[in-house]
Amino acid sequence: MGQKLGIVSFTEHGSQLNERLREMLERSGYVCESYAAEKYAGKYHLFPLKVSAKAWTEKMFQSMDALLFIGACGIAVRSIAPYLQGKDKDPAVVVLDERGIFAISLLSGHLGGANELTAVLANLTGAIPVITTATDINGRFAVDVFAKSRICGSQI
C-alpha cells in the first residue's frame, strides 16, 4: 500500500487543484483522502470539510503519513501547531498555494518525507519546490535520510 496522504483545500481554485492532484497522486501510488470546503466539495468530487481545519488536522495527524494543505501557510501552521510532537513522530506537511506556483516543505522534511513529497508535487504541477533544510540546499549528506533509506528511522 502507498503512502497515505490527507489533502485539504479551502477555495474554489484550490479545490479544483485538489481534484486534479488526487487523481495524479493516486496513479502514482499514493492513497489520498481529499477534503474541501463544503461549498466546493461536491463540484470537485471531494469529501466535504465539516469541521475546522484544526479538527481535520488532529484526525489526519493520527491516521496519515502526510498532509497537503492547498492554501496559505498561515492556515497550515495554525492548524498543525497543537499537534506537533517531534521530527520522528510528525507526519510530513506540505503547503501548495491554490495556483500551484509554490510547493513548500513545511514539516518533517527528511524523516516524514515532506521534501520528497514537495518534489513530487512540483513535478506534477510545475510548481517551484521550496525546501529549506540545510543539507538539501547545500547538497550535503543527511544522516537521517540515509538511516531512513536503510530502515533505521526509528533509531534516530
Tab-separated table of C-alpha atoms in Angstrom:
chain	number	residue	atom	x	y	z
A	1	MET	CA	0.000	0.000	0.000
A	2	GLY	CA	1.224	3.517	-0.854
A	3	GLN	CA	1.791	6.474	1.389
A	4	LYS	CA	-1.449	7.765	2.961
A	5	LEU	CA	-1.990	11.432	2.136
A	6	GLY	CA	-4.654	13.772	3.511
A	7	ILE	CA	-5.353	16.759	1.253
A	8	VAL	CA	-7.409	19.808	2.156
A	9	SER	CA	-8.406	22.908	0.193
A	10	PHE	CA	-10.454	25.955	1.108
A	11	THR	CA	-11.153	27.904	-2.105
A	12	GLU	CA	-12.596	27.056	-5.499
A	13	HIS	CA	-9.227	27.238	-7.282
A	14	GLY	CA	-7.683	25.164	-4.514
A	15	SER	CA	-10.435	22.566	-4.739
A	16	GLN	CA	-10.045	22.282	-8.500
A	17	LEU	CA	-6.309	21.678	-7.971
A	18	ASN	CA	-7.115	19.233	-5.145
A	19	GLU	CA	-9.214	17.089	-7.502
A	20	ARG	CA	-6.558	17.062	-10.252
A	21	LEU	CA	-3.751	16.285	-7.815
A	22	ARG	CA	-5.665	13.490	-6.113
A	23	GLU	CA	-6.116	11.752	-9.436
A	24	MET	CA	-2.438	12.170	-10.401
A	25	LEU	CA	-1.150	11.134	-6.971
A	26	GLU	CA	-3.356	8.044	-6.859
A	27	ARG	CA	-1.989	6.995	-10.264
A	28	SER	CA	1.479	7.421	-8.703
A	29	GLY	CA	0.627	5.024	-5.853
A	30	TYR	CA	-0.499	7.390	-3.088
A	31	VAL	CA	-3.670	6.655	-1.119
A	32	CYS	CA	-5.451	10.008	-0.874
A	33	GLU	CA	-8.302	11.410	1.179
A	34	SER	CA	-9.184	14.768	-0.328
A	35	TYR	CA	-11.315	17.310	1.514
A	36	ALA	CA	-12.597	20.730	0.522
A	37	ALA	CA	-14.743	23.478	1.961
A	38	GLU	CA	-18.342	22.241	1.800
A	39	LYS	CA	-19.143	24.923	-0.768
A	40	TYR	CA	-16.807	23.301	-3.341
A	41	ALA	CA	-16.572	19.651	-2.299
A	42	GLY	CA	-19.418	18.289	-4.425
A	43	LYS	CA	-18.414	20.161	-7.557
A	44	TYR	CA	-14.910	18.647	-7.447
A	45	HIS	CA	-15.765	15.178	-6.090
A	46	LEU	CA	-14.045	15.759	-2.731
A	47	PHE	CA	-15.104	14.983	0.824
A	48	PRO	CA	-16.782	17.995	2.439
A	49	LEU	CA	-14.803	19.584	5.253
A	50	LYS	CA	-17.419	19.596	8.022
A	51	VAL	CA	-15.059	20.512	10.870
A	52	SER	CA	-12.479	23.238	11.437
A	53	ALA	CA	-9.068	22.968	9.783
A	54	LYS	CA	-7.624	22.347	13.256
A	55	ALA	CA	-10.017	19.452	13.953
A	56	TRP	CA	-9.345	17.984	10.496
A	57	THR	CA	-5.615	18.210	11.185
A	58	GLU	CA	-5.938	16.405	14.516
A	59	LYS	CA	-7.669	13.477	12.783
A	60	MET	CA	-5.156	13.423	9.921
A	61	PHE	CA	-2.129	13.562	12.269
A	62	GLN	CA	-3.348	10.281	13.763
A	63	SER	CA	-4.103	8.454	10.513
A	64	MET	CA	-1.995	9.832	7.639
A	65	ASP	CA	1.653	9.662	6.615
A	66	ALA	CA	1.481	13.126	5.053
A	67	LEU	CA	-0.778	16.164	4.852
A	68	LEU	CA	-1.125	18.604	1.979
A	69	PHE	CA	-2.698	21.982	2.620
A	70	ILE	CA	-3.727	23.767	-0.562
A	71	GLY	CA	-3.842	27.350	0.613
A	72	ALA	CA	-1.909	29.744	2.797
A	73	CYS	CA	0.977	28.675	5.029
A	74	GLY	CA	-0.669	30.503	7.926
A	75	ILE	CA	-3.671	28.176	7.864
A	76	ALA	CA	-1.377	25.153	7.874
A	77	VAL	CA	0.840	26.465	10.675
A	78	ARG	CA	-2.077	27.368	12.946
A	79	SER	CA	-3.733	24.014	12.212
A	80	ILE	CA	-0.707	21.812	12.935
A	81	ALA	CA	0.735	23.721	15.914
A	82	PRO	CA	-1.252	21.988	18.704
A	83	TYR	CA	-0.337	18.506	17.438
A	84	LEU	CA	3.422	18.742	16.910
A	85	GLN	CA	5.364	16.051	18.784
A	86	GLY	CA	8.772	15.748	17.136
A	87	LYS	CA	10.593	15.080	13.886
A	88	ASP	CA	10.440	11.331	14.437
A	89	LYS	CA	6.668	11.336	15.073
A	90	ASP	CA	5.069	14.086	12.985
A	91	PRO	CA	3.705	13.358	9.516
A	92	ALA	CA	5.054	15.218	6.518
A	93	VAL	CA	3.298	18.531	5.940
A	94	VAL	CA	3.440	20.327	2.601
A	95	VAL	CA	1.703	23.526	1.536
A	96	LEU	CA	0.784	24.241	-2.066
A	97	ASP	CA	-0.701	27.592	-3.000
A	98	GLU	CA	-4.037	27.441	-4.802
A	99	ARG	CA	-2.479	28.326	-8.152
A	100	GLY	CA	0.182	25.610	-7.881
A	101	ILE	CA	3.051	28.090	-8.084
A	102	PHE	CA	4.909	27.082	-4.910
A	103	ALA	CA	5.135	23.688	-3.198
A	104	ILE	CA	6.522	24.243	0.309
A	105	SER	CA	8.001	21.549	2.532
A	106	LEU	CA	6.772	22.751	5.922
A	107	LEU	CA	7.291	19.931	8.427
A	108	SER	CA	9.152	16.618	8.648
A	109	GLY	CA	11.189	17.225	5.532
A	110	HIS	CA	13.535	14.297	5.961
A	111	LEU	CA	12.056	11.611	8.213
A	112	GLY	CA	8.440	12.353	7.340
A	113	GLY	CA	9.172	12.694	3.644
A	114	ALA	CA	7.888	16.250	3.109
A	115	ASN	CA	10.890	17.158	0.938
A	116	GLU	CA	10.264	14.146	-1.283
A	117	LEU	CA	6.521	14.888	-1.493
A	118	THR	CA	7.320	18.516	-2.324
A	119	ALA	CA	9.463	17.346	-5.235
A	120	VAL	CA	6.686	15.015	-6.443
A	121	LEU	CA	4.118	17.834	-6.290
A	122	ALA	CA	6.470	20.222	-8.087
A	123	ASN	CA	6.980	17.639	-10.809
A	124	LEU	CA	3.234	17.048	-11.222
A	125	THR	CA	2.191	20.709	-11.201
A	126	GLY	CA	5.223	22.631	-12.422
A	127	ALA	CA	5.365	24.393	-9.052
A	128	ILE	CA	8.607	25.766	-7.670
A	129	PRO	CA	9.716	23.438	-4.836
A	130	VAL	CA	10.572	25.310	-1.635
A	131	ILE	CA	12.828	23.150	0.512
A	132	THR	CA	14.767	24.841	3.296
A	133	THR	CA	16.608	22.023	5.060
A	134	ALA	CA	20.313	22.909	5.168
A	135	THR	CA	21.556	19.561	3.884
A	136	ASP	CA	19.290	19.730	0.842
A	137	ILE	CA	20.018	23.315	-0.143
A	138	ASN	CA	23.760	22.775	0.290
A	139	GLY	CA	23.880	19.362	-1.388
A	140	ARG	CA	25.210	17.711	1.774
A	141	PHE	CA	24.863	14.215	3.155
A	142	ALA	CA	21.851	13.876	5.502
A	143	VAL	CA	22.354	11.119	8.059
A	144	ASP	CA	18.631	10.906	8.855
A	145	VAL	CA	17.752	10.399	5.182
A	146	PHE	CA	20.452	7.736	4.896
A	147	ALA	CA	19.171	5.991	8.038
A	148	LYS	CA	15.569	6.148	6.815
A	149	SER	CA	16.577	4.614	3.495
A	150	ARG	CA	18.169	1.773	5.454
A	151	ILE	CA	15.015	1.322	7.592
A	152	CYS	CA	16.706	2.695	10.680
A	153	GLY	CA	14.390	5.702	11.057
A	154	SER	CA	13.023	4.634	14.412
A	155	GLN	CA	16.576	4.501	15.783
A	156	ILE	CA	17.274	8.208	15.161
